[in-house]
Amino acid sequence: MKTRHVLAAALACLISAHAALAAEPPRLVTRDGRHALLVDGKPFLILGAQAHNSSNYPAALKPVWDAARDLQANTVLMPVAWEQIEPEEGRFDFSFVDTLVREARQQGQRLVVLWFGTWKNTSAQYTPAWVKLDPKRFPYNLDPEGRANYSLSPFGEATRQADQRAFVALMGHLKKIDGAQRTVLMVQVENEVGTYGLVRDFGPAAQAAFEQAVPAEVLARQKPKLASTGTWRQVYGEYADEYFHAWAIARYIGQIAAAGRAVYDLPMYVNNALRNPLEQPPKPWNKDFASGGPTWDVIDIYKAAAPALDIVSPDIYNPESAQVQANLRLFQRADNPLWVPEIGTKPVYARFLYAMLGRGAIGVSPFGVDYFDYSNHPLGAMATDKTLVEPFQRVYRMFAPIQRQWAQWAFEGKTQGIAEGDDRQPQQLDFPGWSAKLTYRLGRFGEPSWGGEFAKPAAGTEEPGGGVAIAQLGADEFLVIGHRVRVRMEPAAGTTGMMLRAEQGRFDARGRWVMERVWNGDQVDYGLNLPAEPVMLKLTMGRQR
Ligand code: DGJ
């Protein structure tokens, strides 16, 4: 009798602990400068699929789910537009949001909601007509001659209030329909903000603010250049206009995000059209990117002005490997989780998934993957069909069964990853005790030093395409995931050691390792040659006594 009571009590405890865990909202956590997105209390890796800009209608959803399933994605990134939820001022229509959330659950997908409000790619095109048609109430940026620019002013107080009301209504609705089930993981507030062609608003309210002292919270983060205090011009010189515009936009979005979170507290982020990350030090704005957007040089201004935003994230549309690597470095910070909500869909981008997931990104998403008869070529793939999905699916399917585990390892700092460079040169990843030496364009048998055919680049390697992500599971144990790369795991400089066993296998649906064969002989004599199709290897290394 007594035992039964104890058991029942233990069970009740377990059930309530589980309920508490399941009810926990998605949130970001940081430890030792690394980050994780906790979903139902555990790290979650977003293998995302971003829909096209015009796929946010019930009838357009089927091709989204089809592509997301083919991709083996676990999360769909979907716009919700201001014009769509508030076609008339004060009248809200959440029918699309209801359909979206219901169908996502049926499909086993999570969601990231993209709020297309005041700014979408810097323009007002997703605002309702009643906003677009009333520039007196909802003013545009003015140039120094007082001429209106195409982009809404961050000093439009009525615009901010109206956007905020709509956003708060959206968050309230999400809480109502999803507060228990947590299908929606994060919210992007606006889309690729900033202004092209004009460095800042020169309207009266903006000008008055520009002549004020730089706020202390900005000074504390964005290093002063000319004077430690004073006006924007006095402190930041020729960078003042861009920095000021960044502050104004960040403050505007930060207020909207804070109001939304007060109603329903989900992680929130902004994305951005990048400036060249290789221009070091960055030059003052010169019509070469969207001024005021959250480019890497002003992340600190966004952190200061918009504490309600958790992440400033890069949209990656330049496949030059040096640029991609630099962007990953610049946006991955102790105060900024790496999250890549958009990456181009040309096949050359797929290999960068290894670099992102290996570095510990909370997730990644190719942009415009749903089977809608539209292609953003030459930015993305030629056609939006299975040929687009396939290169990304090959990598996603390796991570999909272990996404929780991988996110946990990444949070613990056990993972690294890299993509083949455009220079095709060897690379190296260093782990405690061991180094992975990586070479590209080699066949699977023999050494190039043998000359003749052995020295020729392997067929199918005309374009850079290789990559690898490695997790160190124990002092001498590694999980290697990759394709089109030769991996030699070697003892760290000054030590000796050898590979004892290389198992090729996979993880089953329950996360258990299933060994398929042991690589030995030809398969290890010339390093571990990961083929064009991604593979997973579990390595056991050892050292002689
Ligand atoms: C980046 C934007 O964020 C997307 O919404 C889209 O417009 C792409 N550029 C281009 O296809």
Coordinates of C-alpha atoms and ligand atoms in Angstrom, one line a residue:
M1 CA 0.0 0.0 0.0
K2 CA 2.7 2.3 1.1
T3 CA 4.8 1.6 -2.0
R4 CA 1.8 2.2 -4.2
H5 CA 1.4 5.7 -2.6
V6 CA 5.0 6.5 -3.1
L7 CA 4.8 5.4 -6.7
A8 CA 1.7 7.4 -7.3
A9 CA 3.2 10.5 -5.8
A10 CA 6.4 10.1 -7.9
L11 CA 4.3 9.7 -11.0
A12 CA 2.3 12.8 -10.2
C13 CA 5.5 14.7 -9.7
L14 CA 6.8 13.5 -13.1
I15 CA 3.6 14.4 -14.8
S16 CA 3.6 17.9 -13.4
A17 CA 7.3 18.3 -14.1
H18 CA 6.6 17.3 -17.7
A19 CA 3.6 19.7 -18.0
A20 CA 5.7 22.5 -16.6
L21 CA 8.4 21.7 -19.2
A22 CA 6.0 21.4 -22.1
A23 CA 4.4 24.7 -21.2
E24 CA 7.7 26.6 -21.1
P25 CA 7.8 29.1 -23.9
P26 CA 10.6 29.0 -26.4
R27 CA 13.5 31.1 -25.1
L28 CA 17.1 31.8 -25.8
V29 CA 19.8 31.0 -23.2
T30 CA 23.4 31.9 -23.1
R31 CA 26.3 30.1 -21.3
D32 CA 30.0 30.7 -21.7
G33 CA 29.3 33.0 -24.7
R34 CA 27.3 30.3 -26.5
H35 CA 23.6 30.2 -27.1
A36 CA 20.7 27.8 -27.5
L37 CA 17.1 28.2 -28.4
L38 CA 15.2 26.2 -25.8
V39 CA 12.0 24.6 -27.1
D40 CA 10.0 22.6 -24.6
G41 CA 13.0 23.1 -22.3
K42 CA 15.7 21.6 -24.5
P43 CA 18.0 23.0 -27.2
F44 CA 16.4 23.0 -30.7
L45 CA 18.2 23.4 -34.0
I46 CA 16.1 25.3 -36.6
L47 CA 16.3 23.5 -40.0
G48 CA 14.3 26.2 -41.6
A49 CA 12.4 26.7 -44.9
Q50 CA 11.5 30.3 -45.6
A51 CA 8.5 30.9 -47.9
H52 CA 8.4 33.3 -50.8
N53 CA 7.2 36.8 -49.9
S54 CA 3.7 36.2 -51.4
S55 CA 3.0 32.7 -49.9
N56 CA 1.2 34.1 -46.8
Y57 CA -2.3 33.1 -48.0
P58 CA -4.2 29.9 -47.1
A59 CA -4.4 28.8 -50.8
A60 CA -0.7 29.2 -51.2
L61 CA 0.3 26.9 -48.2
K62 CA 0.3 23.5 -49.8
P63 CA 3.4 24.1 -51.9
V64 CA 5.1 25.4 -48.7
W65 CA 4.4 22.3 -46.7
D66 CA 5.4 20.1 -49.7
A67 CA 8.7 21.8 -50.1
A68 CA 9.4 21.9 -46.3
R69 CA 8.8 18.2 -46.1
D70 CA 11.0 17.4 -49.1
L71 CA 13.7 19.6 -47.5
Q72 CA 13.3 17.7 -44.2
A73 CA 12.9 21.1 -42.5
N74 CA 11.5 21.3 -39.1
T75 CA 10.5 25.0 -39.1
V76 CA 8.8 27.2 -41.7
L77 CA 9.5 30.9 -41.8
M78 CA 6.4 32.7 -43.0
P79 CA 5.5 36.4 -43.4
V80 CA 2.4 37.8 -41.7
A81 CA 1.7 41.2 -43.3
W82 CA 0.3 44.3 -41.7
E83 CA -1.9 44.9 -44.8
Q84 CA -3.3 41.4 -44.4
I85 CA -4.2 41.5 -40.7
E86 CA -5.5 45.1 -40.5
P87 CA -6.9 46.0 -43.9
E88 CA -9.0 48.7 -42.3
E89 CA -7.8 50.5 -39.3
G90 CA -8.8 48.8 -36.1
R91 CA -10.4 45.8 -37.9
F92 CA -8.2 42.7 -37.5
D93 CA -8.4 39.5 -39.5
F94 CA -6.3 36.6 -38.2
S95 CA -7.8 34.0 -40.5
F96 CA -4.5 33.3 -42.3
V97 CA -2.6 33.1 -39.0
D98 CA -5.2 30.5 -37.7
T99 CA -4.8 28.4 -40.9
L100 CA -1.1 28.7 -40.8
V101 CA -0.8 27.5 -37.2
R102 CA -3.3 24.7 -37.6
E103 CA -1.7 23.4 -40.8
A104 CA 1.8 23.7 -39.4
R105 CA 0.8 21.4 -36.5
Q106 CA -0.8 18.9 -38.9
Q107 CA 2.5 18.9 -40.9
G108 CA 4.7 18.6 -37.8
Q109 CA 6.3 21.9 -38.5
R110 CA 7.3 24.7 -36.1
L111 CA 6.9 28.3 -37.3
V112 CA 8.9 31.5 -37.2
V113 CA 6.6 34.5 -37.9
L114 CA 8.0 37.3 -40.0
W115 CA 6.2 40.6 -39.2
F116 CA 6.1 42.6 -42.5
G117 CA 5.1 46.0 -41.0
T118 CA 6.5 49.5 -41.5
W119 CA 9.5 48.2 -43.4
K120 CA 9.9 45.3 -45.8
N121 CA 13.2 45.5 -47.6
T122 CA 13.2 49.1 -46.3
S123 CA 9.9 50.0 -48.1
A124 CA 6.3 50.5 -47.0
Q125 CA 4.9 48.0 -49.4
Y126 CA 3.3 45.7 -46.8
T127 CA 1.6 48.5 -44.9
P128 CA -2.1 48.7 -45.3
A129 CA -3.5 51.2 -47.9
W130 CA -4.8 53.5 -45.2
V131 CA -1.1 53.9 -44.1
K132 CA 0.3 54.3 -47.6
L133 CA -2.3 56.9 -48.6
D134 CA -1.8 59.2 -45.6
P135 CA 1.7 60.6 -45.7
K136 CA 0.7 63.5 -43.4
R137 CA -0.1 61.1 -40.6
F138 CA 2.5 58.5 -41.6
P139 CA 5.5 60.5 -42.9
Y140 CA 8.3 59.4 -45.1
N141 CA 11.9 60.2 -44.6
L142 CA 12.8 63.6 -46.0
D143 CA 16.1 64.4 -47.8
P144 CA 18.1 67.6 -46.9
E145 CA 16.0 69.5 -49.4
G146 CA 12.7 68.4 -47.8
R147 CA 11.8 65.9 -50.6
A148 CA 10.1 62.7 -49.5
N149 CA 12.0 59.5 -49.8
Y150 CA 10.3 56.1 -50.5
S151 CA 10.8 54.7 -46.9
L152 CA 8.7 55.6 -43.8
S153 CA 10.4 57.8 -41.2
P154 CA 11.4 56.2 -37.9
F155 CA 10.3 59.6 -36.4
G156 CA 6.7 59.0 -37.5
E157 CA 5.2 58.5 -34.0
A158 CA 1.7 57.8 -35.4
T159 CA 3.3 55.1 -37.7
R160 CA 5.0 53.5 -34.8
Q161 CA 1.9 53.5 -32.7
A162 CA -0.2 52.0 -35.4
D163 CA 2.4 49.4 -36.3
Q164 CA 2.7 48.6 -32.6
R165 CA -1.0 48.2 -32.1
A166 CA -1.2 45.7 -35.0
F167 CA 1.8 43.8 -33.8
V168 CA 0.5 43.6 -30.2
A169 CA -2.8 42.4 -31.6
L170 CA -0.9 39.7 -33.6
M171 CA 1.1 38.6 -30.5
G172 CA -2.1 38.5 -28.4
H173 CA -3.7 36.3 -31.0
L174 CA -0.7 34.0 -31.2
K175 CA -0.8 33.7 -27.4
K176 CA -4.4 32.8 -27.6
I177 CA -4.1 30.1 -30.2
D178 CA -0.6 28.9 -29.5
G179 CA 0.2 29.8 -25.9
A180 CA -0.1 26.2 -24.8
Q181 CA 1.2 24.3 -27.8
R182 CA 4.1 26.6 -28.8
T183 CA 4.2 26.0 -32.6
V184 CA 5.6 29.5 -33.1
L185 CA 9.2 29.6 -31.9
M186 CA 10.3 33.2 -32.7
V187 CA 9.2 36.4 -34.4
Q188 CA 11.1 38.6 -36.8
V189 CA 10.1 42.2 -36.3
E190 CA 10.0 44.0 -39.7
N191 CA 12.2 42.8 -42.6
E192 CA 15.5 44.1 -43.8
V193 CA 15.1 47.7 -42.4
G194 CA 17.2 50.8 -43.3
T195 CA 17.0 53.2 -46.2
Y196 CA 18.6 53.0 -49.6
G197 CA 20.0 56.2 -51.2
L198 CA 19.5 58.5 -48.2
V199 CA 21.6 58.3 -45.1
R200 CA 18.9 59.4 -42.6
D201 CA 15.8 61.3 -42.2
F202 CA 16.3 65.1 -42.3
G203 CA 12.7 66.0 -41.3
P204 CA 12.3 68.5 -38.4
A205 CA 11.8 65.8 -35.7
A206 CA 14.8 63.9 -36.9
Q207 CA 17.0 66.9 -37.3
A208 CA 16.1 68.1 -33.7
A209 CA 17.1 64.6 -32.4
F210 CA 20.2 64.6 -34.4
E211 CA 21.4 67.8 -32.7
Q212 CA 20.9 66.3 -29.2
A213 CA 23.6 64.5 -27.3
V214 CA 24.2 60.8 -28.1
P215 CA 22.3 58.8 -25.5
A216 CA 24.5 57.3 -22.7
E217 CA 23.4 53.7 -23.5
V218 CA 24.7 54.2 -27.1
L219 CA 28.0 55.7 -25.9
A220 CA 28.4 52.8 -23.6
R221 CA 28.3 50.3 -26.4
Q222 CA 29.2 51.9 -29.7
K223 CA 32.7 53.2 -29.3
P224 CA 33.0 57.0 -29.7
K225 CA 35.3 58.2 -32.4
L226 CA 36.0 61.9 -32.0
A227 CA 34.7 62.9 -28.6
S228 CA 33.5 60.9 -25.6
T229 CA 30.3 62.8 -25.4
G230 CA 28.4 65.4 -27.4
T231 CA 26.1 65.4 -30.4
W232 CA 26.1 62.6 -33.0
R233 CA 28.4 64.6 -35.2
Q234 CA 30.7 65.5 -32.4
V235 CA 31.0 62.0 -31.2
Y236 CA 30.9 60.0 -34.4
G237 CA 32.1 62.5 -37.1
E238 CA 31.5 61.2 -40.6
Y239 CA 29.7 58.1 -39.3
A240 CA 27.2 60.2 -37.4
D241 CA 24.3 60.1 -39.9
E242 CA 24.3 56.3 -40.4
Y243 CA 24.7 55.6 -36.7
F244 CA 21.9 58.1 -35.9
H245 CA 19.6 56.5 -38.4
A246 CA 20.4 53.0 -37.0
W247 CA 19.6 54.3 -33.5
A248 CA 16.3 55.8 -34.7
I249 CA 15.2 52.6 -36.5
A250 CA 16.4 50.3 -33.7
R251 CA 14.5 52.4 -31.1
Y252 CA 11.3 52.3 -33.2
I253 CA 11.5 48.5 -33.7
G254 CA 12.6 47.9 -30.1
Q255 CA 9.5 49.7 -28.8
I256 CA 7.3 47.6 -31.0
A257 CA 9.1 44.4 -30.0
A258 CA 8.9 45.3 -26.3
A259 CA 5.2 45.9 -26.5
G260 CA 4.7 42.6 -28.3
R261 CA 6.7 40.7 -25.7
A262 CA 4.7 42.3 -22.9
V263 CA 1.7 40.5 -24.3
Y264 CA 3.4 37.3 -25.4
D265 CA 7.1 36.8 -24.7
L266 CA 8.7 35.0 -27.6
P267 CA 12.3 35.5 -28.8
M268 CA 12.5 38.3 -31.3
Y269 CA 15.0 39.3 -33.9
V270 CA 15.8 41.5 -36.9
N271 CA 17.4 40.5 -40.2
N272 CA 19.5 42.6 -42.5
A273 CA 20.7 43.2 -46.0
L274 CA 24.5 43.1 -45.4
R275 CA 27.2 45.5 -46.0
N276 CA 30.5 44.2 -47.2
P277 CA 32.0 42.4 -44.2
L278 CA 35.5 42.5 -45.7
E279 CA 35.7 46.3 -45.7
Q280 CA 37.8 46.7 -42.6
P281 CA 37.6 49.1 -40.9
P282 CA 34.2 49.9 -42.4
K283 CA 34.0 53.2 -44.3
P284 CA 31.2 55.7 -43.7
W285 CA 28.0 55.0 -45.6
N286 CA 28.3 55.9 -49.2
K287 CA 25.0 54.7 -50.8
D288 CA 26.5 51.2 -50.7
F289 CA 24.0 49.5 -48.4
A290 CA 20.8 50.3 -46.5
S291 CA 21.7 53.0 -44.0
G292 CA 20.4 52.4 -40.5
G293 CA 19.8 48.7 -41.0
P294 CA 21.4 46.4 -38.5
T295 CA 24.6 45.9 -40.4
W296 CA 27.5 44.3 -38.4
D297 CA 29.1 47.7 -37.7
V298 CA 26.1 48.9 -35.7
I299 CA 25.0 45.8 -33.9
D300 CA 26.0 47.6 -30.7
I301 CA 23.6 50.5 -31.5
Y302 CA 20.8 48.0 -31.9
K303 CA 21.7 46.3 -28.6
A304 CA 21.7 49.6 -26.9
A305 CA 18.5 51.0 -28.4
A306 CA 16.4 47.8 -28.7
P307 CA 17.1 45.5 -25.8
A308 CA 13.8 43.6 -26.6
L309 CA 15.5 42.2 -29.7
D310 CA 17.5 39.1 -29.0
I311 CA 19.3 38.7 -32.3
V312 CA 20.6 40.7 -35.2
S313 CA 20.9 38.3 -38.0
P314 CA 22.5 38.2 -41.5
D315 CA 20.7 37.4 -44.7
I316 CA 23.3 35.8 -46.8
Y317 CA 23.1 36.4 -50.6
N318 CA 26.8 36.7 -51.5
P319 CA 28.3 33.2 -52.0
E320 CA 31.9 34.4 -51.9
S321 CA 33.3 32.1 -49.2
A322 CA 35.4 34.8 -47.6
Q323 CA 32.3 37.0 -47.2
V324 CA 30.2 34.2 -45.8
Q325 CA 32.9 33.2 -43.3
A326 CA 33.4 36.9 -42.3
N327 CA 29.7 37.4 -41.8
L328 CA 29.4 34.3 -39.6
R329 CA 32.2 35.6 -37.5
L330 CA 30.8 39.1 -37.2
F331 CA 27.3 38.1 -36.3
Q332 CA 28.2 35.3 -33.8
R333 CA 28.9 37.1 -30.5
A334 CA 28.6 36.5 -26.9
D335 CA 25.7 38.9 -26.9
N336 CA 24.3 37.8 -30.3
P337 CA 23.4 34.2 -31.2
L338 CA 24.1 33.2 -34.7
W339 CA 20.9 32.7 -36.7
V340 CA 20.7 32.8 -40.4
P341 CA 17.1 33.3 -41.4
E342 CA 17.9 33.7 -45.1
I343 CA 20.5 32.1 -47.4
G344 CA 20.4 32.0 -51.2
T345 CA 19.2 28.8 -52.8
K346 CA 21.8 28.3 -55.4
P347 CA 23.5 24.9 -54.9
V348 CA 26.9 26.6 -53.9
Y349 CA 25.3 27.9 -50.7
A350 CA 24.4 24.4 -49.4
R351 CA 27.9 23.7 -48.2
F352 CA 27.8 26.7 -45.8
L353 CA 25.2 24.9 -43.7
Y354 CA 28.1 22.8 -42.3
A355 CA 29.9 26.0 -41.3
M356 CA 26.8 27.5 -39.7
L357 CA 25.6 24.4 -37.8
G358 CA 29.2 23.5 -36.9
R359 CA 29.8 26.9 -35.4
G360 CA 26.8 26.6 -33.2
A361 CA 24.1 28.6 -35.1
I362 CA 20.7 28.2 -33.5
G363 CA 19.5 27.5 -37.1
V364 CA 19.5 28.4 -40.7
S365 CA 17.0 28.8 -43.5
P366 CA 17.3 28.9 -47.3
F367 CA 15.0 31.6 -48.6
G368 CA 12.1 31.1 -51.1
V369 CA 11.9 27.3 -51.1
D370 CA 8.2 26.7 -51.5
Y371 CA 7.0 25.3 -54.9
F372 CA 5.5 28.5 -56.2
D373 CA 6.1 29.2 -59.8
Y374 CA 8.6 32.0 -59.2
S375 CA 12.4 32.2 -58.9
N376 CA 14.5 35.0 -57.6
H377 CA 17.4 33.9 -59.9
P378 CA 20.1 35.2 -60.2
L379 CA 20.0 35.7 -56.4
G380 CA 18.7 32.2 -55.9
A381 CA 18.3 29.0 -57.8
M382 CA 17.1 28.9 -61.4
A383 CA 13.8 27.1 -60.6
T384 CA 11.8 26.7 -57.4
D385 CA 11.3 23.0 -57.5
K386 CA 12.9 19.8 -56.2
T387 CA 16.2 20.7 -57.9
L388 CA 16.3 23.7 -55.5
V389 CA 15.5 21.7 -52.5
E390 CA 17.8 18.8 -53.1
P391 CA 21.3 20.2 -52.3
F392 CA 19.9 21.6 -49.0
Q393 CA 17.9 18.5 -48.2
R394 CA 21.1 16.3 -48.5
V395 CA 22.6 18.2 -45.6
Y396 CA 19.4 18.7 -43.6
R397 CA 18.6 15.0 -43.6
M398 CA 21.9 14.3 -41.8
F399 CA 21.0 16.7 -39.0
A400 CA 17.2 16.2 -38.8
P401 CA 17.3 13.0 -36.7
I402 CA 19.8 14.5 -34.3
Q403 CA 18.8 18.1 -34.3
R404 CA 18.2 18.2 -30.6
Q405 CA 21.4 16.4 -29.8
W406 CA 23.4 18.6 -32.2
A407 CA 22.0 21.8 -30.7
Q408 CA 22.9 20.4 -27.2
W409 CA 26.5 19.6 -28.3
A410 CA 26.8 23.0 -30.0
F411 CA 25.6 24.7 -26.8
E412 CA 28.3 22.8 -24.9
G413 CA 31.0 24.0 -27.4
K414 CA 31.7 20.6 -28.8
T415 CA 31.0 21.3 -32.5
Q416 CA 32.8 23.0 -35.3
G417 CA 32.2 23.2 -39.0
I418 CA 33.6 24.7 -42.2
A419 CA 32.8 24.9 -45.9
E420 CA 35.2 24.6 -48.8
G421 CA 36.7 28.0 -49.7
D422 CA 36.6 29.5 -53.2
D423 CA 40.4 29.1 -53.2
R424 CA 39.9 25.3 -52.8
Q425 CA 42.8 25.3 -50.3
P426 CA 43.3 22.9 -47.4
Q427 CA 41.8 23.8 -44.0
Q428 CA 42.0 22.7 -40.4
L429 CA 39.7 22.4 -37.5
D430 CA 41.4 22.1 -34.1
F431 CA 39.9 20.2 -31.2
P432 CA 41.4 19.5 -27.8
G433 CA 44.0 16.8 -28.5
W434 CA 43.2 16.3 -32.2
S435 CA 43.1 18.3 -35.5
A436 CA 41.0 17.6 -38.5
K437 CA 43.0 18.3 -41.6
L438 CA 40.7 18.9 -44.6
T439 CA 41.5 18.8 -48.3
Y440 CA 39.3 19.2 -51.3
R441 CA 38.9 18.1 -54.9
L442 CA 40.6 14.8 -54.3
G443 CA 39.5 11.4 -55.5
R444 CA 38.7 8.7 -53.0
F445 CA 41.8 6.6 -53.7
G446 CA 45.5 7.6 -53.9
E447 CA 47.5 10.7 -53.4
P448 CA 47.9 13.6 -55.9
S449 CA 51.7 13.3 -55.5
W450 CA 51.5 10.1 -57.5
G451 CA 50.9 12.2 -60.6
G452 CA 49.0 11.4 -63.7
E453 CA 45.3 10.8 -63.1
F454 CA 45.8 10.9 -59.3
A455 CA 46.9 14.6 -59.6
K456 CA 43.8 15.6 -61.5
P457 CA 40.9 17.2 -59.6
A458 CA 38.1 14.7 -59.0
A459 CA 35.1 14.8 -61.4
G460 CA 32.2 16.9 -60.1
T461 CA 34.4 19.3 -58.1
E462 CA 34.5 22.1 -60.7
E463 CA 32.5 24.3 -58.3
P464 CA 33.4 24.5 -54.6
G465 CA 31.0 22.2 -52.9
G466 CA 32.5 20.4 -49.9
G467 CA 32.0 20.9 -46.2
V468 CA 32.1 19.2 -42.9
A469 CA 30.7 19.5 -39.4
I470 CA 32.4 17.7 -36.5
A471 CA 31.3 17.1 -32.9
Q472 CA 33.8 15.9 -30.3
L473 CA 31.8 13.5 -28.2
G474 CA 34.5 12.4 -25.9
A475 CA 38.3 13.1 -25.6
D476 CA 39.0 10.5 -28.4
E477 CA 35.6 10.2 -30.1
F478 CA 34.2 12.3 -32.9
L479 CA 31.1 12.4 -35.1
V480 CA 31.9 13.6 -38.6
I481 CA 29.2 14.8 -41.0
G482 CA 30.1 16.0 -44.4
H483 CA 30.5 15.6 -48.1
R484 CA 33.2 16.1 -50.8
V485 CA 36.1 16.5 -48.4
R486 CA 39.1 14.4 -47.4
V487 CA 39.3 14.4 -43.6
R488 CA 42.5 13.3 -41.8
M489 CA 42.1 13.3 -38.1
E490 CA 45.6 13.8 -36.6
P491 CA 47.0 14.0 -33.1
A492 CA 47.5 17.6 -31.9
A493 CA 51.0 19.0 -32.6
G494 CA 53.6 17.3 -30.3
T495 CA 51.5 14.3 -29.5
T496 CA 51.1 10.8 -31.1
G497 CA 47.9 8.9 -31.8
M498 CA 46.0 7.0 -34.4
M499 CA 42.5 6.3 -35.7
L500 CA 41.2 3.0 -34.2
R501 CA 37.8 2.8 -35.8
A502 CA 35.7 4.6 -38.3
E503 CA 32.1 3.5 -38.3
Q504 CA 29.7 4.7 -41.0
G505 CA 26.2 4.8 -39.8
R506 CA 23.2 6.9 -39.0
F507 CA 21.0 7.8 -36.1
D508 CA 17.6 6.2 -36.0
A509 CA 14.4 8.1 -35.2
R510 CA 15.0 7.5 -31.5
G511 CA 18.4 9.0 -31.6
R512 CA 20.3 5.7 -31.4
W513 CA 23.5 5.1 -33.5
V514 CA 23.0 2.5 -36.1
M515 CA 26.4 1.2 -37.4
E516 CA 26.2 0.2 -41.1
R517 CA 29.9 -0.6 -41.8
V518 CA 33.4 -0.1 -40.5
W519 CA 35.7 1.8 -42.9
N520 CA 39.1 0.3 -43.2
G521 CA 41.7 -0.6 -45.9
D522 CA 41.1 1.4 -49.1
Q523 CA 38.5 3.5 -47.3
V524 CA 41.0 4.9 -44.8
D525 CA 44.4 4.6 -46.4
Y526 CA 44.1 8.0 -48.1
G527 CA 42.2 9.8 -45.3
L528 CA 38.5 9.6 -44.9
N529 CA 37.1 10.6 -48.3
L530 CA 33.6 11.8 -47.8
P531 CA 31.7 11.3 -51.0
A532 CA 29.3 13.6 -53.0
E533 CA 26.4 12.2 -50.9
P534 CA 26.8 13.3 -47.3
V535 CA 27.8 10.6 -44.8
M536 CA 28.1 10.3 -41.1
L537 CA 31.1 8.7 -39.5
K538 CA 31.8 7.9 -35.8
L539 CA 35.5 8.0 -35.2
T540 CA 37.3 6.4 -32.3
M541 CA 40.9 7.6 -31.9
G542 CA 43.6 6.3 -29.5
R543 CA 47.1 6.8 -28.2
Q544 CA 49.6 4.0 -27.5
R545 CA 50.7 3.6 -23.9
Ligands
DGJ1 C1 15.8 39.5 -48.8 C2 14.5 39.7 -48.2 O1 14.5 39.7 -46.8 C3 13.5 38.7 -48.7 O2 12.2 38.9 -48.2 C4 13.5 38.7 -50.3 O3 13.0 39.9 -50.7 C5 14.9 38.4 -50.8 N1 15.8 39.4 -50.2 C6 15.0 38.4 -52.3 O4 14.4 37.3 -52.8

